[in-house]
XYZ file of C-alpha atoms in Angstrom:
581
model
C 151.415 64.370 87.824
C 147.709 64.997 88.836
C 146.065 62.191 90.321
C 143.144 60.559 88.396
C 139.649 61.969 89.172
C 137.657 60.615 91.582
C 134.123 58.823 90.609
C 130.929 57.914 91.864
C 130.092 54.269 92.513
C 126.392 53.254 92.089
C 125.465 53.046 95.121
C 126.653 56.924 95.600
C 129.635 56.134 97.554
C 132.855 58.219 96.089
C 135.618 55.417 94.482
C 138.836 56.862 95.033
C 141.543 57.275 92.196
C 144.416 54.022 92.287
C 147.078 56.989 93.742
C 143.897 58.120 96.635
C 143.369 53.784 97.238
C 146.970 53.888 97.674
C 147.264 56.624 100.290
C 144.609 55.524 102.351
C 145.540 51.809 102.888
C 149.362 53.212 104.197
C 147.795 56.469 106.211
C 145.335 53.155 107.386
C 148.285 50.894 108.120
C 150.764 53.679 109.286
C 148.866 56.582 110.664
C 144.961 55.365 110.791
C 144.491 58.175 113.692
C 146.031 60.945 111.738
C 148.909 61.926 114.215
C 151.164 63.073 111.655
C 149.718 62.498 108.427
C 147.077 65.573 109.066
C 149.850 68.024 110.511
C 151.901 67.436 107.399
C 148.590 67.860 104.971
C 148.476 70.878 106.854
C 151.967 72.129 106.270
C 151.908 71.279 102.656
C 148.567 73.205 102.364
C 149.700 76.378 102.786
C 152.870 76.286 100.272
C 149.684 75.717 97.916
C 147.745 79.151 98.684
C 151.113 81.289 98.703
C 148.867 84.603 99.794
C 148.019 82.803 102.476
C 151.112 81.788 103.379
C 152.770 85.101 102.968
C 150.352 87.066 105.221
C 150.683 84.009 108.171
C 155.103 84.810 107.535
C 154.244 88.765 108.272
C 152.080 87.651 111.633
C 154.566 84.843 112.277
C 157.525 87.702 111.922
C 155.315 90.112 113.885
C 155.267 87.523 116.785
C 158.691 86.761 116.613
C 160.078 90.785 116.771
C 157.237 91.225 119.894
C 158.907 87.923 121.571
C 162.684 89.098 120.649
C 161.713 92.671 122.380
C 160.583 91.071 125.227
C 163.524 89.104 125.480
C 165.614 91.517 125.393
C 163.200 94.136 127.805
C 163.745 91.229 130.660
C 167.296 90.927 130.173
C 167.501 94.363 130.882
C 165.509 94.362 134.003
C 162.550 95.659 132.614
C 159.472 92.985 133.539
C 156.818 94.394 130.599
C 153.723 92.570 129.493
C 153.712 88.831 127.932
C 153.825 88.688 124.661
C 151.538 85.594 124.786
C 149.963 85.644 128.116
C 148.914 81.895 129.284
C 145.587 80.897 130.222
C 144.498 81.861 134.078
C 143.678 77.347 133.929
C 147.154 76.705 132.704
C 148.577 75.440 135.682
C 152.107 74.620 133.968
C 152.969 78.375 134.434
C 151.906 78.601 137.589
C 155.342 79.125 139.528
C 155.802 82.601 140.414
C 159.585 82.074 139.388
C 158.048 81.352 134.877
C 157.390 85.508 135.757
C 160.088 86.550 138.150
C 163.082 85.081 136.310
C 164.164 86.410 133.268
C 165.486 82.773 131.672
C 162.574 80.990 132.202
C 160.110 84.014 131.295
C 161.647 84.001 127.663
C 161.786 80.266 127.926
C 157.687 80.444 129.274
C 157.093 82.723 126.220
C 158.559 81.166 123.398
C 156.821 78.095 123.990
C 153.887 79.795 124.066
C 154.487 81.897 121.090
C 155.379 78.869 119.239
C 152.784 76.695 120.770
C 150.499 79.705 119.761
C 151.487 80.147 115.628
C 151.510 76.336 114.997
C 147.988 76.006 116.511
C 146.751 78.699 114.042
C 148.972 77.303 111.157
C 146.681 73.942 111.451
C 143.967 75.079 112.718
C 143.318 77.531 109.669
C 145.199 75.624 107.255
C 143.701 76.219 103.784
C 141.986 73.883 101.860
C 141.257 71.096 103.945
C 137.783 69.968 105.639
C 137.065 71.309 108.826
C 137.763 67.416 109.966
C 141.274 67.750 108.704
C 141.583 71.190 109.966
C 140.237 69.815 113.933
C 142.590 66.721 113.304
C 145.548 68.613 112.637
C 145.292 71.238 115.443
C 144.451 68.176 118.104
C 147.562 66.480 117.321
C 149.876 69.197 117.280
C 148.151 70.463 120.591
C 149.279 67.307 121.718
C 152.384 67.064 120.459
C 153.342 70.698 121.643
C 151.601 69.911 125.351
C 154.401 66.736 125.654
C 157.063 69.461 124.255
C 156.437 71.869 127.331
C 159.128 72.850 129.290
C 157.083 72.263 132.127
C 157.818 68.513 131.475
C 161.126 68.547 131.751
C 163.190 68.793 135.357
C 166.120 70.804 134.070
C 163.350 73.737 132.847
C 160.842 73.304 135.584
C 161.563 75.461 138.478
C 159.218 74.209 140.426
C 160.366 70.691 140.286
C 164.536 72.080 140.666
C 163.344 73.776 143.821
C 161.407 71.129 145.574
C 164.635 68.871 144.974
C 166.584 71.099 146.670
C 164.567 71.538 149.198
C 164.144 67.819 150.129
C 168.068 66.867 149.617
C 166.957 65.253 146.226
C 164.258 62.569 147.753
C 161.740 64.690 145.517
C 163.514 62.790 142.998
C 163.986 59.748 144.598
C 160.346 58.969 144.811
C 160.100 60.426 141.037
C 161.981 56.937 140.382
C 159.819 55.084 142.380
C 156.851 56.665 140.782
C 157.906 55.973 137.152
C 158.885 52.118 138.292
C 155.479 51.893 139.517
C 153.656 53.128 136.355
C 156.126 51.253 134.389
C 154.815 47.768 136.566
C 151.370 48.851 136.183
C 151.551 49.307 132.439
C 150.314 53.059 132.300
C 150.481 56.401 133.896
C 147.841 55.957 137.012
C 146.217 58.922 138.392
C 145.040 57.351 141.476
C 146.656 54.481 143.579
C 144.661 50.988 142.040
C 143.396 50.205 145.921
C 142.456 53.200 146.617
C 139.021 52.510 147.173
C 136.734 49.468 147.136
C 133.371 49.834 145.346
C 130.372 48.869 147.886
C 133.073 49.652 151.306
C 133.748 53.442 149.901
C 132.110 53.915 146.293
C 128.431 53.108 146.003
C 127.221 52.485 149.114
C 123.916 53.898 148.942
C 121.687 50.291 150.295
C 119.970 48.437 148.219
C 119.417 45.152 146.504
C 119.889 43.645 142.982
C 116.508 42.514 141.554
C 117.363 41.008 138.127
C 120.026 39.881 135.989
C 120.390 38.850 132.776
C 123.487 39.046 130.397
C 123.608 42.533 129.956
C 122.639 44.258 133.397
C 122.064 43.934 137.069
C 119.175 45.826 137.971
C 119.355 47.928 141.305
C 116.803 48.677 143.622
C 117.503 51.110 146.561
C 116.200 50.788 150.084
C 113.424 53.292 150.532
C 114.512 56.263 152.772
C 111.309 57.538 153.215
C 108.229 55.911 154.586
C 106.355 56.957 151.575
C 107.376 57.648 147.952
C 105.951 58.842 144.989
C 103.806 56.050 143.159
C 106.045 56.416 139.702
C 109.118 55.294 140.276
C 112.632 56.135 138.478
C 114.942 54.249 136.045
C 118.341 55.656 135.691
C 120.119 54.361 132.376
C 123.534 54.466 133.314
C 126.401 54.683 130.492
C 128.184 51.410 129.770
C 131.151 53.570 129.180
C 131.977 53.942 132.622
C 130.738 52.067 135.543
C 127.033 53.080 136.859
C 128.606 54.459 140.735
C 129.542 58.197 139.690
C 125.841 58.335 140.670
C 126.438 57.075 143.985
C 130.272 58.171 144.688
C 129.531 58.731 148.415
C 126.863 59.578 150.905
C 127.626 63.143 149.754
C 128.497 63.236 146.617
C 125.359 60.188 145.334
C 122.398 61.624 143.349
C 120.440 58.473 143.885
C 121.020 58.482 147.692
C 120.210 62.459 147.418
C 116.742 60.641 145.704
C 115.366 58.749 147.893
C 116.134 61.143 150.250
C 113.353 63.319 148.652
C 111.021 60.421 148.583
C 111.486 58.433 145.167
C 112.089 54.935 144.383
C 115.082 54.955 142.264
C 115.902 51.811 139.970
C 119.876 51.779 137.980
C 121.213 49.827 135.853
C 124.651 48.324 136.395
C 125.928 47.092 132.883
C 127.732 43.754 132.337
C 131.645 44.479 131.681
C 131.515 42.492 128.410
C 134.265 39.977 127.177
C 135.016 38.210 123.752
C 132.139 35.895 124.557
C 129.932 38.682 124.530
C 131.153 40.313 120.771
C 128.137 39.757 118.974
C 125.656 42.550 121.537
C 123.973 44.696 119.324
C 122.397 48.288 119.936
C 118.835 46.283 119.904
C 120.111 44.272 122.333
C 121.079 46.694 124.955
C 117.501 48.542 123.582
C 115.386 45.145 124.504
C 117.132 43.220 126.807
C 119.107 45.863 128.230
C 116.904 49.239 128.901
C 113.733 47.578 127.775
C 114.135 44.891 130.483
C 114.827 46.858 132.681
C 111.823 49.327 132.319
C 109.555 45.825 132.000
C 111.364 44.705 135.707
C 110.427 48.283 137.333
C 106.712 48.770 136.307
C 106.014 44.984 137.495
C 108.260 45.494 140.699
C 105.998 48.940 141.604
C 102.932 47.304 140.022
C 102.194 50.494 138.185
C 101.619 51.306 134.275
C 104.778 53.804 133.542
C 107.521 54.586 135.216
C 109.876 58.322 134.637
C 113.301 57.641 132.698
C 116.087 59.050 133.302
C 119.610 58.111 130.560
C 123.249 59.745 131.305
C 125.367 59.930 128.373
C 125.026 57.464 125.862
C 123.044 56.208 128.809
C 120.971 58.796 127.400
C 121.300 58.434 123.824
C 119.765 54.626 124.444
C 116.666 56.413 126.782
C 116.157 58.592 123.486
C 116.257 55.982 121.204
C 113.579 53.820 123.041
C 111.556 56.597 124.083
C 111.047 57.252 119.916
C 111.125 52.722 119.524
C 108.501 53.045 122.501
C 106.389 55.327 121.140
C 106.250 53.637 117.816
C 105.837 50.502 119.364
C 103.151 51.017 122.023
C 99.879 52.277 121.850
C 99.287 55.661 123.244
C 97.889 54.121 126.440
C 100.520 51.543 126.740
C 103.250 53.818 126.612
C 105.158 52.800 129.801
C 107.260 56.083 130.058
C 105.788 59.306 131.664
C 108.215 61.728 131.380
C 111.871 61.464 131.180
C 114.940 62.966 131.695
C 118.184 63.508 129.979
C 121.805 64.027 131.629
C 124.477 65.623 129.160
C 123.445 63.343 126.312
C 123.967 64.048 122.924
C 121.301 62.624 120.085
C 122.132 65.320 117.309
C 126.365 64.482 116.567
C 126.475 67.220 113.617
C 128.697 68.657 116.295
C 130.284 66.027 118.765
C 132.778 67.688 120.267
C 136.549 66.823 120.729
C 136.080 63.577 120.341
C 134.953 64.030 116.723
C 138.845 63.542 115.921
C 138.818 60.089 116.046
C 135.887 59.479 113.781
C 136.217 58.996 110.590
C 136.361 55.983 108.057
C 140.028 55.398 108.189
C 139.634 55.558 112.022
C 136.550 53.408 112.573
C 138.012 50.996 109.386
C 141.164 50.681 112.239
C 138.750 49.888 115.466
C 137.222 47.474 113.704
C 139.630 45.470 112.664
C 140.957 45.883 116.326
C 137.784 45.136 118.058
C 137.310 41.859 115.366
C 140.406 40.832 116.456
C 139.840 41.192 120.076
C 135.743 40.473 120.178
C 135.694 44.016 122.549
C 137.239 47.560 122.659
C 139.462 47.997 125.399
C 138.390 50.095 128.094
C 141.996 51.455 128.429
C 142.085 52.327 124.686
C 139.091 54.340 124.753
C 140.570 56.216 128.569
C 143.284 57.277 126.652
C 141.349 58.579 124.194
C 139.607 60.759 126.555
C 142.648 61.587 128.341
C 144.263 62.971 125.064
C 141.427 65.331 124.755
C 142.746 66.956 127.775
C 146.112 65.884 127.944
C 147.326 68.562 129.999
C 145.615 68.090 133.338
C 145.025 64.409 132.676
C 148.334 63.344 131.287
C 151.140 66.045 131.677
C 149.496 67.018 134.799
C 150.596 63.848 136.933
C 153.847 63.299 134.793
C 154.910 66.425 136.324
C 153.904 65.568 140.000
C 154.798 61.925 140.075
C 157.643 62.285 138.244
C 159.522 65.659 138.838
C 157.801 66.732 141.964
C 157.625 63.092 143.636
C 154.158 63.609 144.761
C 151.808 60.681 146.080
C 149.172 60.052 144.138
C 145.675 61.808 145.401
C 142.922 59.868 146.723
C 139.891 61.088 144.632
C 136.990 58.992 144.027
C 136.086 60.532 140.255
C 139.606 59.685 139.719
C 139.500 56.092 140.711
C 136.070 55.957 139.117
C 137.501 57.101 135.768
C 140.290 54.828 135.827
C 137.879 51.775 136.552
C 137.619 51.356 132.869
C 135.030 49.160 130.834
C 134.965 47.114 127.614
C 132.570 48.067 124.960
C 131.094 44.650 122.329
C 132.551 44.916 118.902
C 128.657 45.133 117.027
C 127.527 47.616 119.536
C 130.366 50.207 119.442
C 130.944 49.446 115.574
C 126.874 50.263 115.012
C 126.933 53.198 117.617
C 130.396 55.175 116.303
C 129.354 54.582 112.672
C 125.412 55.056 112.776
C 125.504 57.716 115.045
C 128.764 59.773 115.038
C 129.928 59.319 111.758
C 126.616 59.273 109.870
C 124.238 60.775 112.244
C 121.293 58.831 111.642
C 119.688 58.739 115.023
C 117.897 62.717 114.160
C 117.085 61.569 110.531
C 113.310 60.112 110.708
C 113.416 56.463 110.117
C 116.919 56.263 109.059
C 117.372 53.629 111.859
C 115.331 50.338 112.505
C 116.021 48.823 115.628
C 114.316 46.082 117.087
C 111.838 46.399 114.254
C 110.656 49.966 114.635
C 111.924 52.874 112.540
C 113.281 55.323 114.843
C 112.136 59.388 114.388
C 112.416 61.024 117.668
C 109.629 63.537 116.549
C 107.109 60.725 117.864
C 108.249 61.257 121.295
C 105.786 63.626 122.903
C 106.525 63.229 126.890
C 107.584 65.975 129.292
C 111.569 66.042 128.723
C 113.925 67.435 131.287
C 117.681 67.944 129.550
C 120.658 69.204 131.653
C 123.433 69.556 130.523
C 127.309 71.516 131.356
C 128.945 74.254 130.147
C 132.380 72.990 130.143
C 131.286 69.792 128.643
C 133.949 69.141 125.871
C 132.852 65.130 125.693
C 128.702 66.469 125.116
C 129.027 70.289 124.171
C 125.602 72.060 125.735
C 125.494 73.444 122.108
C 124.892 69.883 120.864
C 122.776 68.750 123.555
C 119.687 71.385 123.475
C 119.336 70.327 119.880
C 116.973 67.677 121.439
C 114.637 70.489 121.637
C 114.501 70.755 117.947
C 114.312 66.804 117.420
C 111.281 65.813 119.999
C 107.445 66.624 119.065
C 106.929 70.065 119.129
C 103.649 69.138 121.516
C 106.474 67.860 124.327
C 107.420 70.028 126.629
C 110.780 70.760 127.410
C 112.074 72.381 130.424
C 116.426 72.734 129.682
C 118.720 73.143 132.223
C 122.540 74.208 131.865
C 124.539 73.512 134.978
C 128.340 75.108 135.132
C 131.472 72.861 134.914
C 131.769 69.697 132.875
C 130.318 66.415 132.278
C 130.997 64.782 135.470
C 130.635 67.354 138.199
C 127.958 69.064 136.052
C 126.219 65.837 136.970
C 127.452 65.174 140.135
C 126.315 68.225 141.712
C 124.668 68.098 145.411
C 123.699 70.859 146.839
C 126.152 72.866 149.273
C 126.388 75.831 151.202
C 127.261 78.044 150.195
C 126.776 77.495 146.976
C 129.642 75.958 144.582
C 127.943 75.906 141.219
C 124.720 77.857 139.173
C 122.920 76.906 136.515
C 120.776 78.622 133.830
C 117.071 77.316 133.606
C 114.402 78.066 131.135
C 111.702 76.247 128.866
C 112.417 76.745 125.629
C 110.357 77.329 122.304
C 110.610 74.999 119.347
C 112.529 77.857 117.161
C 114.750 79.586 120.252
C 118.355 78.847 119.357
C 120.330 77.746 122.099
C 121.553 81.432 122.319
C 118.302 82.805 122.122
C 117.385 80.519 125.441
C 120.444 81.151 127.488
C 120.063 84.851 126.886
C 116.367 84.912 128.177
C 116.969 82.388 130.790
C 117.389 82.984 135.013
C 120.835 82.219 136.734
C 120.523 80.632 139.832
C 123.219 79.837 142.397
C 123.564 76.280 144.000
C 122.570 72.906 142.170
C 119.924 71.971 139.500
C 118.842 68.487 141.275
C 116.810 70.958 143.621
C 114.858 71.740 140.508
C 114.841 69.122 139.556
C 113.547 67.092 142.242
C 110.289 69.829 142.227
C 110.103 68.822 138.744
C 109.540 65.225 139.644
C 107.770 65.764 142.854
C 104.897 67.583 140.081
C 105.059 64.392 137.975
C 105.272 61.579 139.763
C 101.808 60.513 141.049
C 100.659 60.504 144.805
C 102.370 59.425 148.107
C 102.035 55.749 149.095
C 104.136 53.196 150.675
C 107.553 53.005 150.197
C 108.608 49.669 148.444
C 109.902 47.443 149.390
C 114.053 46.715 148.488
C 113.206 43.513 147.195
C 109.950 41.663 147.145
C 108.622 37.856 146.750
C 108.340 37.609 142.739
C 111.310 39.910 142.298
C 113.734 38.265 144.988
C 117.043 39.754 146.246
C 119.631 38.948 143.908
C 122.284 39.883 146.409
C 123.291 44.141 147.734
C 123.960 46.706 145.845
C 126.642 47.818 144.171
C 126.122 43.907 142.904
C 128.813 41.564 141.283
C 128.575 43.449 137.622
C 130.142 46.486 138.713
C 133.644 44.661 140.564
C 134.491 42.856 137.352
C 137.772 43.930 135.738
């Protein structure tokens, strides 16, 4: 029987039918994530579109007589062509034996085949959202990626031959590594004392100026006898911890600063606890950024200072730079120019993580964070490691556990797996406001900290990088900033290759590791439009970068001091913020 329409409340908002009320509070209490329930939709949708279904049976039996012939090809000695050919970045198929040996080149294909038709099943399934449709294909990604027979020892031949080459310890230390993991409570990608933040990670010197309950403010020690006058104020994501700009001595784009003559200010963000539940968005806008900005231009004595926001990091910088302007008088403004680092401020299209946001989901981390006071930093890892489960789940299952590996000692590792907690108000007003409503690119659709917030008022010099492989802020999504600032600012966009970390974290080598597309563009170019017209250029963007700045930021005069008399030395950088667990 037909479920009873849906209406419309008064305030606008849809009031689902008793049989829809009913569904959502057990997909809420059951399945609030959609890890089955949007697979099944999926299935069910396409025995209701039976033209649809029938021409998916005639590829699905097309696939299946290509994958039988090859079968039976290699059986015969014949190596032809794969069917399904997997990715040159798969590394699961990597083993010369998935293509030599006949077994596991029809196992190898089938899987893929399979992995392959059920992708397109969800991904296309008919008549659901595009949400459901992303939902659906995520999860049985996932689901298939844990299925691989790359997982397994008995259909790995990688793993069978490197126990038979070591006499079985391969496997012995497989044990040891899954008893380890099982002690520590999760599946570590990096040994936990690894490193030691301020001995190997951020040890760029410098001291800690201020503190309040939200940040430590750090100063670095000049490098340079002179600087530029305007100094810089890195907004740091309270995601992560602020140090994956300051890894090592050369892999730290604030040591790589002063270097080239800057004074360069971070902010190292309080890892809040239950106490802490009630931090809002305003408050990391005023007491957090706002202070901070406030600290630098008294520290320098000087009326504006450039601003520079990584992440959501950046999304904050963007939201005070349009509170700012609204705020200050034209000559007040205390922000030159600014920059942006892989930030997203339109989330029409948020990328992967968009799976995880929607009411049922946010209606489930809210009831966990009110329980809790905070989001748990390991909650949200997994989250990101689920987006690429492969290399950063399956990946070290394989080589802790079948292969008996040691784990690697790689600082981005250790860095990521130094999780943070995020305050219940905050992250409930940030995922809602801005991912699931997208309210910070409607004019005035926010008010924080008493100004309505329309990022056309911002009219500074913007410089917006972002990475190609960025699956956390797709470039796509970031250049829309372009189309959201004043058309009088000027905007000069960079696109660096790889991803969202070492995008960022990008010094310049020779030769040359990385490129990156560079271009100013106009208020109407799409984002194809200005990669098509724009210059590639081997090595790193911070060279540009740092040109950029050196136009902007004011004369030469005496480097500053670390710390001074009215803004004492709190204690060295990396500070006490950053080691809390």
């Amino acid at each position: 029987m037909p479920s009873a329409p849906a209406s419309r409340r008064q305030d606008g908002e849809t009031e689902l039918s008793p049989p829809e009320q009913a569904w959502q509070a057990l997909r809420q209490a059951v399945d609030p994530f959609g890890m089955l329930s949007t697979p099944w939709r999926a299935q069910l949708a396409w025995w209701t579109h039976p033209q649809d279904l029938l021409q998916q049976a005639n590829e699905s039996w097309r696939e299946a007589l290509a994958l039988y012939e090859h079968g039976v090809q290699r059986l015969l000695g014949v190596q032809p062509d794969d069917p399904v050919a997997p990715k040159t970045e798969d590394e699961r198929f990597a083993d010369p034996a998935w293509l030599e040996s006949a077994g596991f080149d029809i196992l190898k294909e089938g899987f893929l085949s399979l992995d392959h038709r059920l992708r397109t099943l969800n991904y296309h399934a008919p008549g659901l959202s595009p949400h459901e449709q992303q939902q659906a294909h995520f999860w049985v990604h996932n689901w298939l990626n844990a299925i691989a027979p790359s997982n397994f020892f008995w259909t790995n031949p990688s793993a069978i031959q490197r126990a038979l080459e070591t006499g079985g310890q391969s496997l012995q230390a497989g044990w040891a590594n899954w008893l380890r993991d099982l002690k520590a409570g999760k599946l570590l990608m990096v040994e936990p004392d690894a490193f030691q933040v301020g001995r190997d990670l951020g040890t760029t010197p410098g001291q800690v100026i201020w503190r309040n309950r939200l940040l430590e403010l750090i100063h670095y020690a000049p490098a340079t006898e002179q600087v530029r006058a305007l100094p810089l104020v890195i907004c740091t994501p309270w995601i992560n911890k602020f140090y994956i700009l300051d890894l090592n001595e050369h892999k730290s784009l604030v040591r790589h600063l002063t270097e080239q003559g800057f004074s360069v200010f971070i902010t190292s963000w309080k890892n809040p606890g239950a106490e802490l539940q009630d931090l809002s968005f305003d408050d990391y806008l005023q007491e957090g950024l706002g202070e901070a900005v406030r600290v630098v231009r008294e520290f320098c004595g000087v009326p504006q200072v450039h601003l520079v926001g990584y992440c959501i990091g950046g999304t904050l910088a963007a939201t005070y730079m349009a509170w700012a302007n609204r705020h200050y008088p034209a000559e007040q403004m205390p922000v030159a120019h600014w920059t942006l680092l892989t930030t997203l401020t339109d989330f029409t299209e948020p990328g992967e993580i968009g799976v995880f946001i929607d009411e049922d989901s946010l209606r489930t981390l809210d009831q966990l964070m009110a329980r809790q006071g905070y989001l748990d930093g390991e909650a949200m890892a997994l989250s990101f490691r689920l987006l690429r489960s492969n290399s950063l789940i399956w990946h070290y299952w394989v080589h802790s556990y079948l292969l008996g590996e040691p784990l690697p000692a790689f600082n981005v590792l250790f860095w990521n797996m130094d999780t943070t907690r995020m305050p219940r108000a905050m992250h409930a007003f940030y995922l809602r406001e801005m991912y699931l409503k997208n309210r910070l690119v409607q004019p005035d659709a926010l008010t924080l900290a008493g100004e309505p917030i329309d990022l056309d008022r911002i009219t500074q010099p913007l410089y917006a990088v972002s990475a190609q492989d960025d699956h956390i802020a797709p470039w796509q999504s970031c250049y829309k900033i372009r189309e959201s600032v004043n058309l009088a600012a000027p905007v000069r966009f960079v696109l660096s290759t790889s991803g969202h970390i070492m995008g960022i974290v990008n010094p310049p080598v020779s030769p040359p590791k990385r490129a990156y597309w560079v271009g100013e563009p106009g208020r109407n170019d799409s984002c194809e439009q200005w990669l098509a017209q724009s210059p590639l250029q081997d090595g790193s963007w911070w060279q540009d970068w740092t040109a950029w700045l050196h136009a902007r930021t004011g004369e030469w005069v005496p480097a500053y001091p670390a710390a001074s008399a009215q803004f004492p030395s709190l204690g060295p950088a990396p500070g006490q913020y950053v080691l809390e667990k």
